[in-house]
CSV table of C-alpha atoms and ligand atoms in Angstrom, one decimal:
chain,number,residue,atom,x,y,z
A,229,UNK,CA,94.9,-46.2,20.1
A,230,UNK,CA,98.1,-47.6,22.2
A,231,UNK,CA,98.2,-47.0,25.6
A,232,UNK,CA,101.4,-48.0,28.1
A,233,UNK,CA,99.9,-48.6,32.0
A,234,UNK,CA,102.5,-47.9,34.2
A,235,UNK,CA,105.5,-49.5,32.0
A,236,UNK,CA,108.8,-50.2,33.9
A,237,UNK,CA,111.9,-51.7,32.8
A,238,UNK,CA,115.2,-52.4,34.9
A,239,UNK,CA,118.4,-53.2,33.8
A,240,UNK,CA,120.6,-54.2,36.8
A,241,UNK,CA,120.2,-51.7,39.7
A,242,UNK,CA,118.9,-49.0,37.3
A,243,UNK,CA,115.4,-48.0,36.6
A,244,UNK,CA,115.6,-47.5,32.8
A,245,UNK,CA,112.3,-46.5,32.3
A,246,UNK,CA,110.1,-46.0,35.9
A,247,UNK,CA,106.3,-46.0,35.8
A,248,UNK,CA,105.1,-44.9,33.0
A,249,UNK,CA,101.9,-44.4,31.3
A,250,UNK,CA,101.1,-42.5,28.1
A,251,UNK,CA,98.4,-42.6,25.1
A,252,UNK,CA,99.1,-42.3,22.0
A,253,UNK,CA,95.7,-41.3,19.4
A,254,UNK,CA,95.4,-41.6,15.7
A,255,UNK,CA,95.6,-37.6,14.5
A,256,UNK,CA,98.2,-36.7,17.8
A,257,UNK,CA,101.7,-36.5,17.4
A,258,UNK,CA,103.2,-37.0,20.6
A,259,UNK,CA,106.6,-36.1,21.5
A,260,UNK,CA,108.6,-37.7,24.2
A,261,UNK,CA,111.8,-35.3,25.3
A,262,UNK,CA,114.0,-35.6,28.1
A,263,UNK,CA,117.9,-35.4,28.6
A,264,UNK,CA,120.6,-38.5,27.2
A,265,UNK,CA,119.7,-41.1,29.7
A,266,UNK,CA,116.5,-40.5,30.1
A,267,UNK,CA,115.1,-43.6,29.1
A,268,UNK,CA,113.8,-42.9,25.7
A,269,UNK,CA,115.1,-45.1,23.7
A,270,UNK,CA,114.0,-47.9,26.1
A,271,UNK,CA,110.1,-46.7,26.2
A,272,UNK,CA,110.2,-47.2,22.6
A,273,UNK,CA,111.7,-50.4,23.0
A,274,UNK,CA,109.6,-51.5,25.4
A,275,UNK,CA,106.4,-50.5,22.7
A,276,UNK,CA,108.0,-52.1,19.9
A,277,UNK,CA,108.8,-55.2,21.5
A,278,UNK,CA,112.2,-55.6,21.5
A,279,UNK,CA,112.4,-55.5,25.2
A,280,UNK,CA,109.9,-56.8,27.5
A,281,UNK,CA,109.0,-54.4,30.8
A,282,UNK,CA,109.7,-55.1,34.0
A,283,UNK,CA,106.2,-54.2,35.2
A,284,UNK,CA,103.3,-52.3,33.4
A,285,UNK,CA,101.3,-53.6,30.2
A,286,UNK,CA,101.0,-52.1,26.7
A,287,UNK,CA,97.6,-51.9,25.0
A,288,UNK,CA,96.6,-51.8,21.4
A,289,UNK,CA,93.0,-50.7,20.8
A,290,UNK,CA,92.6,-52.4,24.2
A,291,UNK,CA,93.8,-55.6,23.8
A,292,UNK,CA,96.5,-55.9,25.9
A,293,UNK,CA,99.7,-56.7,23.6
A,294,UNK,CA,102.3,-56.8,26.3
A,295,UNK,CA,103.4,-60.6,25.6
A,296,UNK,CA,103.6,-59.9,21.5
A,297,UNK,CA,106.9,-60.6,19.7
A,298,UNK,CA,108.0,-57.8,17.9
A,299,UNK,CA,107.6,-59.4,14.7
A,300,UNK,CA,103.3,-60.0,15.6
A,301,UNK,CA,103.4,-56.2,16.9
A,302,UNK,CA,104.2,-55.2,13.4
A,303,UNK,CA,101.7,-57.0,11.8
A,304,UNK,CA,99.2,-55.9,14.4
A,305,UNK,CA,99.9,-52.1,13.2
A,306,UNK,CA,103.3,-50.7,15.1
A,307,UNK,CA,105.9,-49.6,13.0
A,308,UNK,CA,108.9,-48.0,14.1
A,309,UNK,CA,112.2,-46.4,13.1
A,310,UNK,CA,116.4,-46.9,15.1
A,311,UNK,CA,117.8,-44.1,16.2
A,312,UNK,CA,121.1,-45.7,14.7
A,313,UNK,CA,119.8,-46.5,11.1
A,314,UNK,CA,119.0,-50.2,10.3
A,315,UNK,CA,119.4,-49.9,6.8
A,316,UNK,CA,121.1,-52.4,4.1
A,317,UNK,CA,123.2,-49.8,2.2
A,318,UNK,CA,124.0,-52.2,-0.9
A,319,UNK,CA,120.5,-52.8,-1.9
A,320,UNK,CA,118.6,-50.1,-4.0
A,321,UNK,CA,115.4,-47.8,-1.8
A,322,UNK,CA,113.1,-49.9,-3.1
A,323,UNK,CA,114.6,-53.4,-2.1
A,324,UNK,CA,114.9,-51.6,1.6
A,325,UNK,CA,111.7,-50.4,1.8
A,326,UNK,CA,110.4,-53.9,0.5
A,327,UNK,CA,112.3,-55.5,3.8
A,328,UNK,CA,110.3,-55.4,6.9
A,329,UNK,CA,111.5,-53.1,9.5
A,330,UNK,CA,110.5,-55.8,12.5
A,331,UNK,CA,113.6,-57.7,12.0
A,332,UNK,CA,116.3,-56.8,14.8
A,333,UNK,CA,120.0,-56.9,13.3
A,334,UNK,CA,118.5,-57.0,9.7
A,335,UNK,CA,122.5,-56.4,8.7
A,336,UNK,CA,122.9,-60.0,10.4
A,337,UNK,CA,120.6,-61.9,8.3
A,338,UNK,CA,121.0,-63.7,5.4
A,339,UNK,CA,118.7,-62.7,2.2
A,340,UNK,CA,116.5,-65.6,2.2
A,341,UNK,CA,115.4,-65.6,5.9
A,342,UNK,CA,114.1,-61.9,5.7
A,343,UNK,CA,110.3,-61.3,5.4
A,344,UNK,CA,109.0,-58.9,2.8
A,345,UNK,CA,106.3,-56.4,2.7
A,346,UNK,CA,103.8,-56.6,-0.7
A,347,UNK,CA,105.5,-54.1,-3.7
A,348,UNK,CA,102.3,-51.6,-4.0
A,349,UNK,CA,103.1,-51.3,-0.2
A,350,UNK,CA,106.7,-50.1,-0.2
A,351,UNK,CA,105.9,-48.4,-3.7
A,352,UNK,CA,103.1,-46.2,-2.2
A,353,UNK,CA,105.5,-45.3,1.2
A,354,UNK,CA,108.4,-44.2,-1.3
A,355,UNK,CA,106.2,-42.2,-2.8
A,356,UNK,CA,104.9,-40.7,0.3
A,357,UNK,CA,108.1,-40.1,1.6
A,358,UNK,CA,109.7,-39.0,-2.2
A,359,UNK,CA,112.3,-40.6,-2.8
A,360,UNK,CA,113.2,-42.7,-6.3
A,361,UNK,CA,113.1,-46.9,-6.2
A,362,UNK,CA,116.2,-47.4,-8.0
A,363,UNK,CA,118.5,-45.6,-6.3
A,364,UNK,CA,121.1,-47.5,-4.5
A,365,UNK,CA,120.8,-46.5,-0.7
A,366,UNK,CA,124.2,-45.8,-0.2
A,367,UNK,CA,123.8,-43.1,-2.5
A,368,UNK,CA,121.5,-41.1,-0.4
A,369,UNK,CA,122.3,-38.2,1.5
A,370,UNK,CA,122.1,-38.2,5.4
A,371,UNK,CA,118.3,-36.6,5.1
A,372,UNK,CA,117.1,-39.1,2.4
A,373,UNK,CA,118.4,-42.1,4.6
A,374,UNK,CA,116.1,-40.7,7.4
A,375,UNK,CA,113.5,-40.7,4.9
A,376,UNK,CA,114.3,-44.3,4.1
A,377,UNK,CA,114.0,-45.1,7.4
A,378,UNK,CA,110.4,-43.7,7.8
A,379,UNK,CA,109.5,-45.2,4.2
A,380,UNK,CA,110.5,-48.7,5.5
A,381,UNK,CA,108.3,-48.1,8.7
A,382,UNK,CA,105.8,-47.2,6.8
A,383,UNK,CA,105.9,-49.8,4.0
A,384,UNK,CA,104.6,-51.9,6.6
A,385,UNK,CA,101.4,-50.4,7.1
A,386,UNK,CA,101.2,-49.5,10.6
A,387,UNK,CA,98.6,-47.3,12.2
A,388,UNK,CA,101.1,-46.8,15.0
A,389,UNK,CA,104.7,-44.6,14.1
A,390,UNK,CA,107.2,-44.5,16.6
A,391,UNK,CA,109.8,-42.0,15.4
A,392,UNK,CA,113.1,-42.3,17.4
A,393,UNK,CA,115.2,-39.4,16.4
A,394,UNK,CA,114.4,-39.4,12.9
A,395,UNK,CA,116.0,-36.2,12.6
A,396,UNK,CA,119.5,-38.0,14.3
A,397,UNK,CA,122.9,-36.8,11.7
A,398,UNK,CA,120.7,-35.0,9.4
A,399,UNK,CA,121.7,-31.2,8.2
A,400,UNK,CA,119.5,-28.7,8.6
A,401,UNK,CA,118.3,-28.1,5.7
A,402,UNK,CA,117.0,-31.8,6.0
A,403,UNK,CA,115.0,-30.5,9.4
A,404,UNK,CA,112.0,-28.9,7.9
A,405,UNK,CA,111.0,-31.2,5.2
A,406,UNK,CA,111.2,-34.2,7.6
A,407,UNK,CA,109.4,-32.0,10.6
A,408,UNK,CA,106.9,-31.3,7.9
A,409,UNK,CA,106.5,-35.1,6.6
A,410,UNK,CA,105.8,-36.2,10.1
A,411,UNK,CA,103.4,-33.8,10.9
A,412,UNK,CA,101.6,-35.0,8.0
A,413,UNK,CA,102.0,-38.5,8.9
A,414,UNK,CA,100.6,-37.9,12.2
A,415,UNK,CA,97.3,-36.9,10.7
A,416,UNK,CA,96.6,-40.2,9.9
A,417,UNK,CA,98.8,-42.4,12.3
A,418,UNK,CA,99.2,-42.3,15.8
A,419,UNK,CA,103.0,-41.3,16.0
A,420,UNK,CA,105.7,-40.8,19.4
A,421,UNK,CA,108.6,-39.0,18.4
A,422,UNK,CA,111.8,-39.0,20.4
A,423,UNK,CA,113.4,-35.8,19.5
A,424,UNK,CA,116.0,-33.8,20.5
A,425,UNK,CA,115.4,-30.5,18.7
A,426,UNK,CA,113.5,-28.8,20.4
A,427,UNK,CA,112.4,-25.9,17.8
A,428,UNK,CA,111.3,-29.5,15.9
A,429,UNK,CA,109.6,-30.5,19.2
A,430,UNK,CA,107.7,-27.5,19.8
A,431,UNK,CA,106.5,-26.4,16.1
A,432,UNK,CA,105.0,-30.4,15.4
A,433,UNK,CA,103.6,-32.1,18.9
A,434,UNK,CA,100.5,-32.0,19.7
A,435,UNK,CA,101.1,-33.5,23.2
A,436,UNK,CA,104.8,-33.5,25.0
A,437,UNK,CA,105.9,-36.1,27.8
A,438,UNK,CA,109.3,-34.9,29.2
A,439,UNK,CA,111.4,-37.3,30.8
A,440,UNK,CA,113.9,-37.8,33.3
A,441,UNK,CA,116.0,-40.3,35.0
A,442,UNK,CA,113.1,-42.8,33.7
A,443,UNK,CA,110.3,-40.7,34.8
A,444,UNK,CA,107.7,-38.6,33.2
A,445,UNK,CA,108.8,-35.2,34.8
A,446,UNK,CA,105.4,-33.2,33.3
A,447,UNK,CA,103.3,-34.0,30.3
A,448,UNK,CA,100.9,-31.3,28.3
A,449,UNK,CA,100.5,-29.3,25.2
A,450,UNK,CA,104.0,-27.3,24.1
A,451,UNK,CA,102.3,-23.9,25.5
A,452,UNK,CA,102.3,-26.0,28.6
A,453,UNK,CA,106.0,-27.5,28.6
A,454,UNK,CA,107.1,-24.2,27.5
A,455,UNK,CA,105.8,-22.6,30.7
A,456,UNK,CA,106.5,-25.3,33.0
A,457,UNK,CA,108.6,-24.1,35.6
A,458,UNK,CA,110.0,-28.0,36.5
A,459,UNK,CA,111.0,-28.5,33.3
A,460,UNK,CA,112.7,-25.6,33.1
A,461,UNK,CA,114.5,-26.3,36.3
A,462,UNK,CA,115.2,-30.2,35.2
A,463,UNK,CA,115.8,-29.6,31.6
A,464,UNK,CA,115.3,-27.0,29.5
A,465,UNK,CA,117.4,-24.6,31.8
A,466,UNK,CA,120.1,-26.8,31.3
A,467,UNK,CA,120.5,-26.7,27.6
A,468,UNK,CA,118.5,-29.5,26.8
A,469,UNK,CA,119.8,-32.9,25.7
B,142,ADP,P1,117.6,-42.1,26.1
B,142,ADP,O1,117.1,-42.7,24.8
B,142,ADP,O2,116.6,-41.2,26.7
B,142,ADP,O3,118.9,-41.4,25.9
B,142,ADP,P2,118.0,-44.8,26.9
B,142,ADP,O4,116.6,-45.4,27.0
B,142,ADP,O5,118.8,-45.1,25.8
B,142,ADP,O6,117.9,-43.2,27.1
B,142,ADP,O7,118.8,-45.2,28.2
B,142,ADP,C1,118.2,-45.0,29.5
B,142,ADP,C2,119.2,-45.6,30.5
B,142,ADP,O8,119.2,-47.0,30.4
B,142,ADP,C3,120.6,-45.2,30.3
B,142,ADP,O9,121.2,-45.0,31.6
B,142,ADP,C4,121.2,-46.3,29.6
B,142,ADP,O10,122.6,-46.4,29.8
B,142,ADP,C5,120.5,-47.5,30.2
B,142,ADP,N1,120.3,-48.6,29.2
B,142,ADP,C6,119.7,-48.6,28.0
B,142,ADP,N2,119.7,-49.8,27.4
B,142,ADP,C7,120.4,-50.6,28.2
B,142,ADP,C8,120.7,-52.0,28.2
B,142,ADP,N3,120.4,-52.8,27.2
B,142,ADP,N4,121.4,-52.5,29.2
B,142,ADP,C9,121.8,-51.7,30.3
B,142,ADP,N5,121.4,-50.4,30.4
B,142,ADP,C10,120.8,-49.9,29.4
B,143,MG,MG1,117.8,-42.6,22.8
């Protein structure tokens, strides 16, 4: 299980991401909503390891994992996907998924320098996700780069998923087999998704934290957050975001 204690994380004068604490079980898909701004993007951040918190501490099967690179938070079990896809479009599915996701700016980096995940691993999460090795990535539709982008996650092995808009420039026809995929995922990883659909939202969490301006708002099951009369006021009412 990981569990955030009171995470906060400032940037300047602005309180990105304000006191903030949230489990997340193997079996639950949790969702995190909340308007653009929010502070999304920057919880999941602040999990993976690509920005440290201001305040607050980040536990993995209670050892506290707050000081871990990114790069030793992968290998201890958290994978995640970009909301902006990270992906190397010249090399073929399988030489992605092969690539481990942990490196920031993977574009950046020479061949030789990346790490690589063992072939039965990247193999097995191709297959999972269904989509053929040899294809050159820049071949895939929109959907099937999503898809990628979970099969790299999971090529590393995690027992963790964080999902951040994996849905993000995909049609809709793309929607339901990728709603589908991570609700099957979820059964045997712990996964946060960060997604803006809310029809997505509500037919595959378990658990929904709504955020806003940094701050969990309300947090319960989707019968709850669909009742809720303050996030109805802050969010919903609003059209959402
Ligand atoms: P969301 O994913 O919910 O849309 P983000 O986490 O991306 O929200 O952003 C939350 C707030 O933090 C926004 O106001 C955003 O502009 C700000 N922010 C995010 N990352 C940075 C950064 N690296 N430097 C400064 N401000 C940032
Ligand atoms: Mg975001």
């Amino acid at each position: 299980m990981m569990e955030a204690r009171s995470l906060s994380r400032r940037f300047g004068g602005l309180l990105a991401v304000a006191d903030v604490s949230l489990s997340l079980r193997p079996g639950e898909l949790h969702a995190v909503i909340g308007p653009n701004g929010a502070g999304k993007s920057t919880l999941v951040n602040l999990l993976a390891g690509e920005l440290a918190p201001t305040e607050g501490q980040i536990f993995l099967d209670g050892t506290d994992i707050t000081g871990l690179s990114v790069a030793e938070r992968a290998r201890a079990g958290i994978g995640r996907t970009f909301q902006r896809t990270n992906l190397m479009l010249d090399m073929t599915v399988l030489e992605n998924a092969r690539l481990a996701t942990v490196i920031p700016f993977r574009r950046l980096l020479r061949r030789a320098d990346r790490e690589t995940v063992p072939l039965a691993a990247a193999r097995r999460a191709l297959q999972r996700v269904g989509l053929p090795e040899s294809a050159l990535a820049r071949t895939l539709s929109h959907g099937q780069l999503r898809l990628l982008e979970i099969a790299v996650a999971l090529a590393g092995q995690p027992s963790v998923l964080l999902l951040d808009e994996p849905l993000a420039g995909s049609g809709a026809e793309d929607a339901a087999p990728i709603a589908a995929l991570m609700k099957d995922l979820s059964r045997e990883h712990a996964v946060l998704l960060i997604e803006h659909d809310m029809d997505v939202v509500f037919a595959v969490a378990d658990t929904i934290t709504v955020m806003v301006d940094g701050r969990v708002l309300e947090r319960g099951t989707p019968t709850e957050i669909a009742s809720s009369a303050a996030v109805r006021d802050a969010y919903l009412g609003h059209g959402g975001g």
